[in-house]
Coordinates of C-alpha atoms and ligand atoms in Angstrom, one line a residue:
M1 CA 97.4 151.4 159.5
T2 CA 100.8 150.0 160.1
G3 CA 101.1 150.5 163.9
L4 CA 101.0 147.9 166.5
I5 CA 97.7 146.2 167.4
G6 CA 97.2 145.1 171.0
L7 CA 95.1 142.0 171.6
I8 CA 93.2 141.4 174.8
S9 CA 90.9 138.5 175.8
A10 CA 89.3 137.1 179.0
T11 CA 87.7 133.8 178.1
A12 CA 88.8 130.6 176.4
A13 CA 86.7 131.3 173.3
G14 CA 88.1 134.8 173.2
A15 CA 91.7 133.6 173.5
A16 CA 91.1 131.1 170.6
A17 CA 89.9 133.9 168.3
R18 CA 92.7 136.2 169.6
D19 CA 95.3 133.5 168.7
R20 CA 93.8 133.2 165.2
L21 CA 94.3 136.9 164.7
A22 CA 97.8 136.9 166.1
A23 CA 98.7 134.0 163.8
A24 CA 97.3 135.8 160.8
W25 CA 99.2 139.1 161.6
P26 CA 102.3 138.0 163.5
D27 CA 104.2 141.3 162.8
R28 CA 101.3 143.7 163.5
T29 CA 100.0 142.3 166.8
R30 CA 101.0 141.9 170.4
V31 CA 99.1 139.8 172.9
Y32 CA 98.5 141.4 176.3
D33 CA 97.9 138.7 179.0
G34 CA 96.9 139.0 182.6
P35 CA 94.0 140.8 184.3
V36 CA 92.0 142.6 181.5
R37 CA 91.9 146.0 183.3
D38 CA 95.6 146.1 183.5
A39 CA 96.1 144.6 180.0
V40 CA 93.8 147.2 178.4
R41 CA 95.6 150.0 180.2
R42 CA 99.0 148.9 179.0
A43 CA 97.9 148.2 175.4
F44 CA 96.1 151.6 175.3
G45 CA 99.4 153.3 176.1
E46 CA 101.6 151.2 173.8
C47 CA 99.5 150.4 170.7
E48 CA 98.0 152.3 167.8
Q49 CA 95.0 150.1 167.9
L50 CA 93.3 147.5 170.2
V51 CA 91.2 144.5 169.5
C52 CA 89.3 143.4 172.6
F53 CA 87.6 140.0 172.7
L54 CA 85.2 141.2 175.3
A55 CA 81.6 142.5 175.5
T56 CA 81.3 146.1 174.3
G57 CA 80.0 147.1 177.8
A58 CA 83.1 145.8 179.5
V59 CA 85.3 147.6 177.0
V60 CA 83.4 150.9 177.4
R61 CA 84.0 150.8 181.1
L62 CA 87.7 149.8 180.7
V63 CA 88.7 152.5 178.1
A64 CA 86.5 155.3 179.3
P65 CA 88.9 156.6 181.9
L66 CA 91.8 156.4 179.4
L67 CA 90.2 158.4 176.6
G68 CA 92.0 161.6 175.7
G69 CA 90.7 162.9 172.3
K70 CA 89.7 161.8 168.8
A71 CA 93.0 162.7 167.3
S72 CA 95.2 160.8 169.8
D73 CA 93.1 157.8 171.0
P74 CA 93.9 154.4 169.6
G75 CA 91.2 152.8 167.5
V76 CA 89.3 150.1 169.5
V77 CA 87.5 147.1 168.0
C78 CA 85.5 144.6 170.1
V79 CA 84.9 141.0 169.0
D80 CA 82.0 139.2 170.8
E81 CA 82.3 135.9 172.5
G82 CA 80.7 134.1 169.6
G83 CA 83.1 135.7 167.1
R84 CA 80.2 136.9 165.0
F85 CA 80.8 140.6 165.1
A86 CA 83.8 143.0 164.9
V87 CA 82.5 146.2 166.4
S88 CA 84.3 149.5 165.7
L89 CA 83.9 151.1 169.1
V90 CA 86.2 154.1 169.4
G91 CA 88.3 156.0 166.9
G92 CA 86.4 155.0 163.8
H93 CA 88.1 157.5 161.5
A94 CA 91.3 158.9 163.0
G95 CA 92.1 155.7 165.0
G96 CA 91.3 153.5 161.9
A97 CA 88.9 151.4 163.9
N98 CA 86.3 151.2 161.0
E99 CA 88.9 149.8 158.7
L100 CA 90.3 147.5 161.4
A101 CA 86.8 146.1 162.1
R102 CA 86.6 145.2 158.4
E103 CA 90.0 143.6 158.4
V104 CA 89.4 141.7 161.6
G105 CA 86.0 140.6 160.2
E106 CA 87.7 139.2 157.1
V107 CA 90.2 137.1 159.1
L108 CA 87.7 135.8 161.7
G109 CA 84.7 135.5 159.4
A110 CA 82.9 138.1 161.6
E111 CA 80.5 140.8 160.4
P112 CA 82.1 144.3 160.7
V113 CA 79.9 146.7 162.6
V114 CA 80.5 150.4 161.8
T115 CA 78.2 153.0 163.2
T116 CA 79.9 156.3 162.3
A117 CA 77.3 158.0 160.2
T118 CA 79.5 159.2 157.4
D119 CA 80.5 155.7 156.5
A120 CA 77.0 154.4 156.7
V121 CA 75.6 156.8 154.1
G122 CA 78.7 157.1 151.9
V123 CA 79.7 160.7 152.7
P124 CA 83.4 161.0 153.2
G125 CA 84.3 162.2 156.8
L126 CA 85.6 165.7 156.6
D127 CA 88.4 164.5 158.8
T128 CA 89.4 161.7 156.4
L129 CA 90.2 163.8 153.4
G130 CA 93.9 163.9 154.2
L131 CA 93.8 167.7 154.6
P132 CA 94.2 169.7 157.8
V133 CA 90.7 170.7 158.9
E134 CA 89.5 173.4 161.3
G135 CA 86.1 174.6 162.5
D136 CA 82.7 173.1 163.0
V137 CA 83.4 169.6 161.7
A138 CA 80.6 168.0 163.7
G139 CA 78.0 170.6 162.7
V140 CA 78.9 170.6 159.0
T141 CA 79.0 166.8 158.9
R142 CA 75.6 166.6 160.5
A143 CA 74.2 169.0 157.9
L144 CA 75.7 167.0 155.1
L145 CA 74.1 163.8 156.5
D146 CA 70.8 165.5 157.1
G147 CA 70.7 166.8 153.5
E148 CA 70.8 170.4 154.6
P149 CA 72.3 173.0 152.3
V150 CA 76.1 173.0 152.5
A151 CA 78.0 175.3 150.2
L152 CA 81.5 174.4 149.0
E153 CA 83.6 177.6 148.7
A154 CA 86.7 176.3 146.9
E155 CA 89.1 179.3 146.7
V156 CA 91.8 177.0 145.4
P157 CA 91.0 174.2 142.9
W158 CA 91.8 170.9 144.6
P159 CA 90.9 167.3 143.7
L160 CA 88.4 166.6 146.6
P161 CA 86.2 163.5 146.5
A162 CA 82.5 164.0 145.9
L163 CA 80.7 165.9 148.7
P164 CA 76.9 166.2 148.7
V165 CA 77.2 170.0 148.6
T166 CA 74.7 172.5 147.2
D167 CA 75.5 173.4 143.7
G168 CA 76.3 177.2 143.7
R169 CA 74.9 177.8 140.2
D170 CA 71.5 176.2 141.0
E171 CA 71.3 178.3 144.1
A172 CA 71.9 181.5 142.1
E173 CA 69.2 180.5 139.6
E174 CA 66.7 179.8 142.3
G175 CA 67.4 183.3 143.6
A176 CA 68.5 182.0 147.0
S177 CA 71.1 184.0 148.8
G178 CA 73.8 182.6 151.0
D179 CA 71.9 183.5 154.2
E180 CA 73.7 183.2 157.5
G181 CA 71.9 179.9 158.2
D182 CA 73.9 178.1 155.5
Y183 CA 76.8 175.7 156.3
V184 CA 80.0 176.2 154.4
I185 CA 83.0 174.1 153.6
R186 CA 85.8 176.5 152.7
L187 CA 88.8 175.3 150.9
T188 CA 91.5 177.9 151.3
D189 CA 95.1 178.6 151.9
R190 CA 94.4 182.0 153.4
A191 CA 94.9 182.5 157.1
V192 CA 91.2 182.9 157.9
E193 CA 89.5 181.7 161.0
P194 CA 86.5 179.4 160.4
A195 CA 83.2 181.3 160.9
E196 CA 80.3 179.7 162.7
R197 CA 78.8 176.7 160.9
E198 CA 82.0 176.6 158.7
V199 CA 84.7 174.1 158.2
V200 CA 88.0 175.3 156.7
L201 CA 90.0 172.7 154.7
R202 CA 93.7 173.5 154.1
P203 CA 94.9 172.3 150.6
P204 CA 98.7 171.9 150.3
S205 CA 98.8 174.6 147.8
L206 CA 101.8 176.8 148.8
V207 CA 105.4 176.3 147.9
V208 CA 108.0 178.2 149.9
G209 CA 111.2 178.9 148.1
V210 CA 114.2 179.4 150.4
G211 CA 117.8 180.4 150.0
A212 CA 120.3 180.6 152.8
S213 CA 123.9 181.2 153.3
K214 CA 126.0 178.6 155.0
G215 CA 125.2 178.3 158.7
A216 CA 122.0 180.3 158.6
P217 CA 120.2 179.4 161.9
V218 CA 117.0 177.4 161.8
D219 CA 115.2 180.2 163.8
E220 CA 116.2 182.8 161.3
V221 CA 114.9 180.8 158.3
L222 CA 111.7 179.7 160.1
G223 CA 111.0 183.2 161.4
L224 CA 111.5 184.6 157.8
V225 CA 109.0 182.0 156.4
E226 CA 106.4 182.5 159.1
G227 CA 106.6 186.2 158.8
A228 CA 106.2 186.2 155.1
L229 CA 103.1 183.9 155.3
R230 CA 101.7 186.0 158.1
D231 CA 102.1 189.3 156.2
A232 CA 100.6 187.9 153.1
G233 CA 97.6 186.5 155.1
L234 CA 98.5 182.9 154.2
S235 CA 98.1 179.8 156.4
V236 CA 101.2 177.9 157.4
R237 CA 99.1 174.7 157.3
S238 CA 98.8 175.0 153.5
V239 CA 102.6 174.9 153.0
A240 CA 103.3 171.8 150.9
E241 CA 107.0 171.9 150.6
V242 CA 110.1 174.0 151.0
A243 CA 112.0 174.3 147.7
T244 CA 115.7 175.3 147.2
V245 CA 118.7 174.6 145.1
D246 CA 120.6 171.3 145.1
A247 CA 123.6 172.8 146.7
K248 CA 121.5 173.7 149.8
A249 CA 119.8 170.3 150.2
G250 CA 121.7 169.6 153.4
E251 CA 121.8 173.2 154.8
P252 CA 120.8 172.7 158.4
G253 CA 118.8 176.0 158.7
I254 CA 116.6 175.0 155.7
V255 CA 116.3 171.3 156.7
G256 CA 115.4 172.3 160.3
A257 CA 112.9 174.9 159.2
A258 CA 111.2 172.4 156.9
E259 CA 111.1 169.8 159.7
R260 CA 109.4 172.3 162.0
L261 CA 106.9 173.1 159.3
G262 CA 106.4 169.3 158.8
V263 CA 107.0 169.4 155.1
P264 CA 109.7 168.0 152.8
V265 CA 112.6 169.9 151.2
V266 CA 112.5 169.7 147.4
T267 CA 115.6 170.7 145.5
Y268 CA 116.5 171.6 141.9
T269 CA 119.7 172.0 140.0
A270 CA 121.2 175.5 139.5
E271 CA 120.7 175.2 135.8
E272 CA 117.0 174.5 136.2
L273 CA 116.6 177.5 138.5
A274 CA 118.6 179.8 136.2
E275 CA 116.0 179.2 133.5
V276 CA 113.1 180.5 135.5
T277 CA 112.1 184.1 134.9
V278 CA 111.9 185.9 138.2
P279 CA 111.1 189.5 139.2
N280 CA 114.1 189.9 141.5
P281 CA 117.3 188.3 140.3
S282 CA 120.6 189.2 141.9
D283 CA 124.4 188.6 141.6
A284 CA 125.1 187.1 145.0
P285 CA 123.5 183.7 144.4
L286 CA 124.8 183.7 140.8
A287 CA 128.3 183.8 142.2
A288 CA 127.7 181.4 145.1
V289 CA 125.6 178.6 143.5
G290 CA 125.3 179.5 139.8
T291 CA 121.7 180.8 139.5
P292 CA 120.6 184.5 139.7
S293 CA 117.7 183.4 141.9
V294 CA 117.2 180.6 144.5
A295 CA 114.1 181.5 146.6
E296 CA 111.9 182.9 143.8
A297 CA 113.1 180.4 141.1
A298 CA 112.7 177.4 143.3
A299 CA 109.2 178.4 144.3
L300 CA 108.2 179.1 140.7
V301 CA 110.0 176.3 138.8
R302 CA 106.9 174.2 138.6
G303 CA 104.7 177.2 137.7
G304 CA 102.1 179.0 139.8
E305 CA 101.4 182.4 141.1
L306 CA 104.0 184.4 143.0
L307 CA 102.2 185.6 146.2
V308 CA 105.3 186.8 148.1
P309 CA 108.3 188.1 146.1
K310 CA 111.7 187.6 147.5
R311 CA 112.3 189.0 151.0
K312 CA 115.2 188.8 153.3
S313 CA 115.4 187.8 156.9
E314 CA 115.9 190.5 159.5
R315 CA 118.5 190.1 162.2
A316 CA 118.2 191.8 165.6
D317 CA 122.0 192.2 165.7
G318 CA 122.0 194.2 162.5
R319 CA 124.3 191.8 160.7
P320 CA 123.6 190.9 157.0
A321 CA 120.6 188.7 156.4
M322 CA 121.4 185.0 155.9
A323 CA 118.1 183.8 154.4
T324 CA 115.7 184.7 151.6
C325 CA 112.2 183.3 150.9
A326 CA 109.4 183.6 148.4
V327 CA 105.9 182.1 148.4
V328 CA 104.1 180.7 145.4
R329 CA 100.5 179.2 145.0
R330 CA 101.1 176.2 142.8
P331 CA 98.8 175.5 139.9
A332 CA 95.9 173.1 140.6
R333 CA 96.9 169.6 140.1
G334 CA 94.0 167.3 139.3
R335 CA 93.9 163.6 139.6
L336 CA 92.9 161.2 136.9
A337 CA 92.3 157.6 137.9
V338 CA 92.0 155.2 134.9
V339 CA 89.9 152.4 136.4
G340 CA 89.3 148.9 135.0
L341 CA 85.9 147.5 136.2
G342 CA 86.6 143.9 135.3
P343 CA 84.5 141.7 133.0
G344 CA 81.2 142.3 134.8
A345 CA 80.8 140.4 138.1
R346 CA 80.9 142.6 141.1
D347 CA 83.4 140.4 142.9
L348 CA 85.8 140.7 140.0
L349 CA 85.9 144.5 140.6
T350 CA 89.1 145.0 142.7
P351 CA 88.9 146.7 146.0
R352 CA 91.3 149.3 144.6
A353 CA 89.0 150.1 141.8
R354 CA 86.1 150.5 144.3
A355 CA 88.2 152.9 146.4
E356 CA 89.0 155.0 143.3
L357 CA 85.4 155.2 142.3
R358 CA 84.6 156.6 145.8
R359 CA 87.6 158.9 145.6
A360 CA 86.3 160.6 142.5
A361 CA 84.2 163.8 142.3
V362 CA 83.7 163.3 138.5
L363 CA 83.1 160.0 136.8
V364 CA 83.5 159.7 133.0
G365 CA 82.5 156.6 131.1
L366 CA 80.3 154.8 128.6
D367 CA 76.7 154.7 129.9
Q368 CA 76.5 150.9 130.2
Y369 CA 79.6 150.8 132.4
V370 CA 78.4 153.7 134.5
D371 CA 75.2 151.7 135.2
Q372 CA 77.3 148.8 136.3
I373 CA 78.8 150.7 139.2
R374 CA 76.5 153.6 139.9
D375 CA 75.5 152.2 143.3
L376 CA 79.2 152.5 144.5
L377 CA 79.5 156.2 143.8
R378 CA 79.4 158.7 146.6
P379 CA 76.4 161.0 146.7
G380 CA 77.3 164.2 144.8
T381 CA 79.6 162.5 142.2
R382 CA 79.2 164.3 138.9
V383 CA 78.6 161.7 136.2
L384 CA 79.5 162.5 132.6
Q385 CA 78.4 159.5 130.5
S386 CA 78.2 159.1 126.8
G387 CA 77.3 156.5 124.3
L388 CA 79.3 154.1 122.1
G389 CA 81.7 155.8 119.7
A390 CA 82.4 158.9 121.8
E391 CA 85.8 157.6 123.0
E392 CA 87.9 160.5 122.0
E393 CA 85.4 163.0 123.5
R394 CA 85.3 161.0 126.7
A395 CA 89.1 161.0 126.9
R396 CA 89.2 164.7 126.3
T397 CA 86.5 165.4 128.9
A398 CA 88.2 163.4 131.5
V399 CA 91.6 165.1 131.0
A400 CA 90.0 168.5 130.8
E401 CA 88.2 168.0 134.2
A402 CA 91.4 166.8 135.8
R403 CA 93.2 169.9 134.5
R404 CA 90.6 172.0 136.3
G405 CA 91.9 170.4 139.5
Q406 CA 89.1 167.8 139.8
A407 CA 89.4 164.2 141.1
V408 CA 88.3 162.3 138.0
A409 CA 87.7 158.5 137.4
L410 CA 87.7 157.4 133.8
I411 CA 86.2 153.9 133.7
G412 CA 86.4 151.0 131.2
S413 CA 85.3 147.4 131.3
G414 CA 87.9 144.7 131.8
D415 CA 91.2 146.5 132.0
A416 CA 90.9 150.2 131.0
G417 CA 94.3 150.0 129.2
V418 CA 93.3 147.1 126.9
Y419 CA 91.5 148.3 123.7
A420 CA 90.0 151.0 125.9
M421 CA 90.2 154.5 127.3
A422 CA 93.7 154.7 128.9
S423 CA 95.7 155.3 125.8
P424 CA 93.5 158.1 124.2
A425 CA 93.3 159.7 127.7
L426 CA 97.0 159.6 128.4
A427 CA 97.7 160.8 124.8
E428 CA 95.8 163.9 125.7
A429 CA 97.3 164.4 129.1
S430 CA 100.4 166.4 130.0
D431 CA 102.4 166.3 133.2
D432 CA 100.2 168.9 134.9
I433 CA 97.9 166.2 136.3
D434 CA 98.5 163.1 138.5
V435 CA 97.5 159.9 136.8
V436 CA 96.7 156.7 138.7
G437 CA 96.0 153.4 136.9
V438 CA 94.0 150.6 138.4
P439 CA 94.3 147.3 136.6
G440 CA 91.2 145.2 135.9
V441 CA 90.5 141.6 134.9
T442 CA 90.5 141.7 131.1
A443 CA 88.2 139.6 129.0
A444 CA 90.9 137.2 127.9
L445 CA 91.7 136.3 131.5
A446 CA 88.1 136.1 132.5
A447 CA 87.4 133.8 129.6
G448 CA 90.6 131.8 130.2
A449 CA 89.5 130.9 133.7
I450 CA 86.1 129.7 132.4
L451 CA 87.6 127.6 129.7
G452 CA 90.4 126.0 131.8
A453 CA 94.0 127.0 131.2
P454 CA 94.3 128.1 127.6
L455 CA 96.9 130.7 128.3
G456 CA 99.4 128.4 129.9
H457 CA 102.1 129.3 127.3
D458 CA 102.9 132.3 125.2
H459 CA 99.8 134.1 124.0
V460 CA 98.6 137.2 122.2
S461 CA 95.4 139.3 122.0
I462 CA 94.3 140.5 118.6
S463 CA 91.3 142.8 118.0
L464 CA 89.5 142.1 114.8
S465 CA 87.9 145.5 114.7
D466 CA 89.1 147.3 111.6
L467 CA 87.5 150.6 112.6
H468 CA 90.8 152.2 113.7
T469 CA 93.2 149.7 112.2
P470 CA 93.5 148.7 108.5
W471 CA 92.7 145.1 107.8
E472 CA 96.1 144.5 106.2
V473 CA 97.8 145.3 109.6
I474 CA 95.4 143.0 111.5
E475 CA 96.0 140.2 108.9
R476 CA 99.8 140.6 109.2
R477 CA 99.6 140.1 112.9
V478 CA 97.3 137.1 112.7
R479 CA 99.7 135.6 110.2
A480 CA 102.7 136.2 112.6
A481 CA 100.8 134.7 115.5
A482 CA 100.0 131.7 113.4
E483 CA 103.6 131.2 112.4
A484 CA 104.9 131.7 115.9
D485 CA 102.4 129.1 117.3
L486 CA 101.0 131.6 119.8
V487 CA 97.6 131.0 121.6
V488 CA 95.4 133.8 120.2
T489 CA 92.5 135.5 121.9
F490 CA 90.3 137.6 119.5
Y491 CA 88.6 140.6 120.9
N492 CA 85.9 142.4 119.0
P493 CA 85.6 139.2 116.9
R494 CA 82.4 139.8 115.0
S495 CA 79.5 142.3 114.8
R496 CA 76.5 142.7 112.6
G497 CA 78.3 144.7 109.9
R498 CA 81.6 143.0 110.3
D499 CA 81.3 139.2 109.7
W500 CA 84.0 138.1 107.3
Q501 CA 87.1 139.0 109.5
L502 CA 86.8 136.1 112.0
P503 CA 86.5 133.3 109.4
K504 CA 89.4 134.9 107.5
A505 CA 91.6 135.0 110.7
L506 CA 90.7 131.4 111.6
A507 CA 91.6 130.2 108.1
I508 CA 95.0 131.8 108.5
L509 CA 95.5 130.0 111.8
A510 CA 94.2 126.7 110.3
G511 CA 97.1 126.9 107.8
H512 CA 99.5 126.2 110.7
R513 CA 97.4 124.2 113.1
E514 CA 95.3 120.9 113.0
P515 CA 91.6 121.2 112.3
T516 CA 91.1 119.7 115.7
T517 CA 92.9 122.5 117.6
P518 CA 90.7 123.5 120.5
V519 CA 88.8 126.8 120.3
G520 CA 87.0 128.4 123.3
V521 CA 84.1 130.8 122.8
V522 CA 83.1 132.8 125.8
R523 CA 80.2 135.2 125.7
N524 CA 79.5 137.7 128.5
A525 CA 82.1 136.2 130.8
S526 CA 81.1 136.7 134.5
R527 CA 77.9 138.4 133.6
A528 CA 74.4 137.1 134.4
D529 CA 74.0 135.6 130.9
E530 CA 77.5 134.1 130.7
S531 CA 77.9 131.2 128.2
S532 CA 80.8 129.3 126.9
R533 CA 81.6 126.4 124.6
L534 CA 84.6 124.5 123.7
T535 CA 84.9 123.5 120.0
D536 CA 87.7 123.3 117.5
L537 CA 89.0 125.1 114.4
E538 CA 86.9 123.1 111.9
S539 CA 83.6 123.0 113.8
L540 CA 83.3 126.6 115.2
D541 CA 79.8 127.9 114.6
L542 CA 80.2 131.5 113.7
A543 CA 76.6 132.2 114.9
T544 CA 77.8 131.7 118.5
V545 CA 80.1 134.7 118.2
D546 CA 79.2 138.4 118.5
M547 CA 80.6 141.6 120.1
M548 CA 80.0 140.3 123.6
T549 CA 82.3 137.4 122.9
V550 CA 86.0 136.5 122.9
V551 CA 87.4 133.6 120.9
T552 CA 90.5 131.8 122.1
V553 CA 92.4 129.6 119.7
G554 CA 94.9 127.1 121.1
N555 CA 98.4 126.5 119.9
T556 CA 99.6 123.2 118.4
A557 CA 100.0 121.7 121.9
T558 CA 96.6 122.8 123.4
R559 CA 94.4 119.9 124.3
E560 CA 90.9 119.3 125.5
I561 CA 91.1 117.5 128.8
A562 CA 88.0 116.5 130.7
G563 CA 86.0 119.2 128.9
R564 CA 88.6 121.9 129.7
M565 CA 91.0 123.7 127.4
V566 CA 94.6 123.2 128.5
T567 CA 97.7 124.6 127.0
P568 CA 100.8 122.8 128.4
R569 CA 103.5 125.0 129.8
G570 CA 106.0 123.3 127.6
Y571 CA 107.2 119.7 127.3
R572 CA 110.7 120.4 128.7
W573 CA 109.2 122.0 131.8
Q574 CA 107.0 119.0 132.4
E575 CA 109.8 116.6 132.0
R576 CA 112.1 118.5 134.4
D577 CA 109.2 118.6 136.9
R578 CA 108.8 114.8 136.9
Ligands
SAH1 N1 88.9 146.7 127.9 C1 88.1 145.5 127.7 C2 88.1 145.2 126.2 C3 87.4 146.2 125.3 S1 87.2 145.7 123.7 C4 88.8 144.4 128.4 O1 89.9 144.5 129.0 O2 88.2 143.3 128.5 C5 85.6 145.0 123.7 C6 85.7 143.5 123.4 O3 86.1 142.9 124.6 C7 84.3 142.8 123.2 O4 84.0 142.9 121.8 C8 84.6 141.4 123.5 O5 85.4 140.8 122.5 C9 85.5 141.6 124.7 N2 84.8 141.5 126.0 C10 84.8 142.5 127.0 N3 84.1 142.0 128.1 C11 83.8 140.7 127.8 C12 83.1 139.7 128.6 N4 82.7 140.0 129.8 N5 82.9 138.5 128.0 C13 83.4 138.3 126.8 N6 84.1 139.2 126.0 C14 84.2 140.4 126.5

């Protein structure tokens, strides 16, 4: 929510809390002074959200006569006189009051109170999916919450978050029929009216290609597009974009029609369009803009299924048509989130990672990591877990699910891009899926914070696992790090079957550093059984190192200071600073 937030208070305590919020968010807030009835009325009309430092009862009476409807009312949050609670009162979803209550709670140290049922049990509100929604939202939501059977009829694959819907296959196996009592969530771009007990979600799955001669009127273009959709039985609410050739990017008829449809205009070069194979090429656009097809080619250039071949506008005055259009259903575009879970502790899992876990319908990961976050998943999330060593298979599975149009989260500990799943997954993926990366706190950083400040100057991470990398390569890198006087963090330092690599690597470093160079050993950083010790190159006890451990070796300037490992930022920097 970026809109203005109106602040209203009545008492001295309320005003004090109000001022703290105003100071924290100077650009987002406006204080409404004067008699509260009048202040609330003005703020209600001018702001996207309200925070009232008043009793809920008082606010209910004040806003009741002003309420218009869920979609248009501002979100209203109440903070009690004691500043203990931030209550989302009105507009929890559409008005953003639930989110605002959480934010206000954070600033004021108050407990957010959210009572909309979908948030309380982890079911995403059907009106919060970012898709146009029609039909019996209240009825279907209640059925989801009550655990009644709700069928998902996805006519178009689309990356929805997990919904606790009845699995179609199970139903078939049990011999149950879709009797009329069942609730349905229908995901479709067809122009169907929602039936009783049905919600229709509109995926942005249609691309409308448009060509127009100079000066084509907006109404002619819009009429053509709407007519084409209507005749093909398609919903105008599923149109994602209007596509055309670069030369027409500023054509007022096209720009105006897209505006009225509420979608962007996307353009392509004539060369790109000329390469698309289309059913109805012609000479006119070839001469005018350099491609034998504009409407069909622009709609098809990113692939998909041609639902409406090129058609021309009809003019009442009988003059030649000035616009053409074609409609394509674009291929499913799944979503792969590659999510780092951090080193272990729940509070080192980022809010963004948490949001992505709840955004996913399919979760792919190593079983022990899945266990770490299972409680955060939405009910209905499909979990595909596997054991150690199945990395490639996990990567392939995650990408294949995304290609099917699913919303997938692929998880890894620490950062998912550091010796983890991101690279094998992205090596598999092509540009037909969206990929979102969420960084995580990697082991070297978690360990560094425990040890002190070992990474204060140039540093490197080296994995000692020779499973996928020949030892000669690893040794060459250790040697280079030794010569370059880099601080080194060893990942995968030692396992039961792999015990000679770490002493070998340490010996190489010892060739360039004092025997007293500090070495930090951190095991299970941020987990329940965390342990750490600070030692040095000559006294490191190998028995303290296993696969749950990282080992950080200082450079020639690293010192132990008050039991902490400190690598100076460089002598010159310190002198200049003095
Ligand atoms: N993606 C992970 C690293 C995977 S490689 C990350 O970014 O942290 C696995 C190695 O990471 C382990 O052998 C160990 O050396 C290190 N490691 C991962 N988590 C750790 C933790 N909590 N404490 C100490 N070392 C850890």
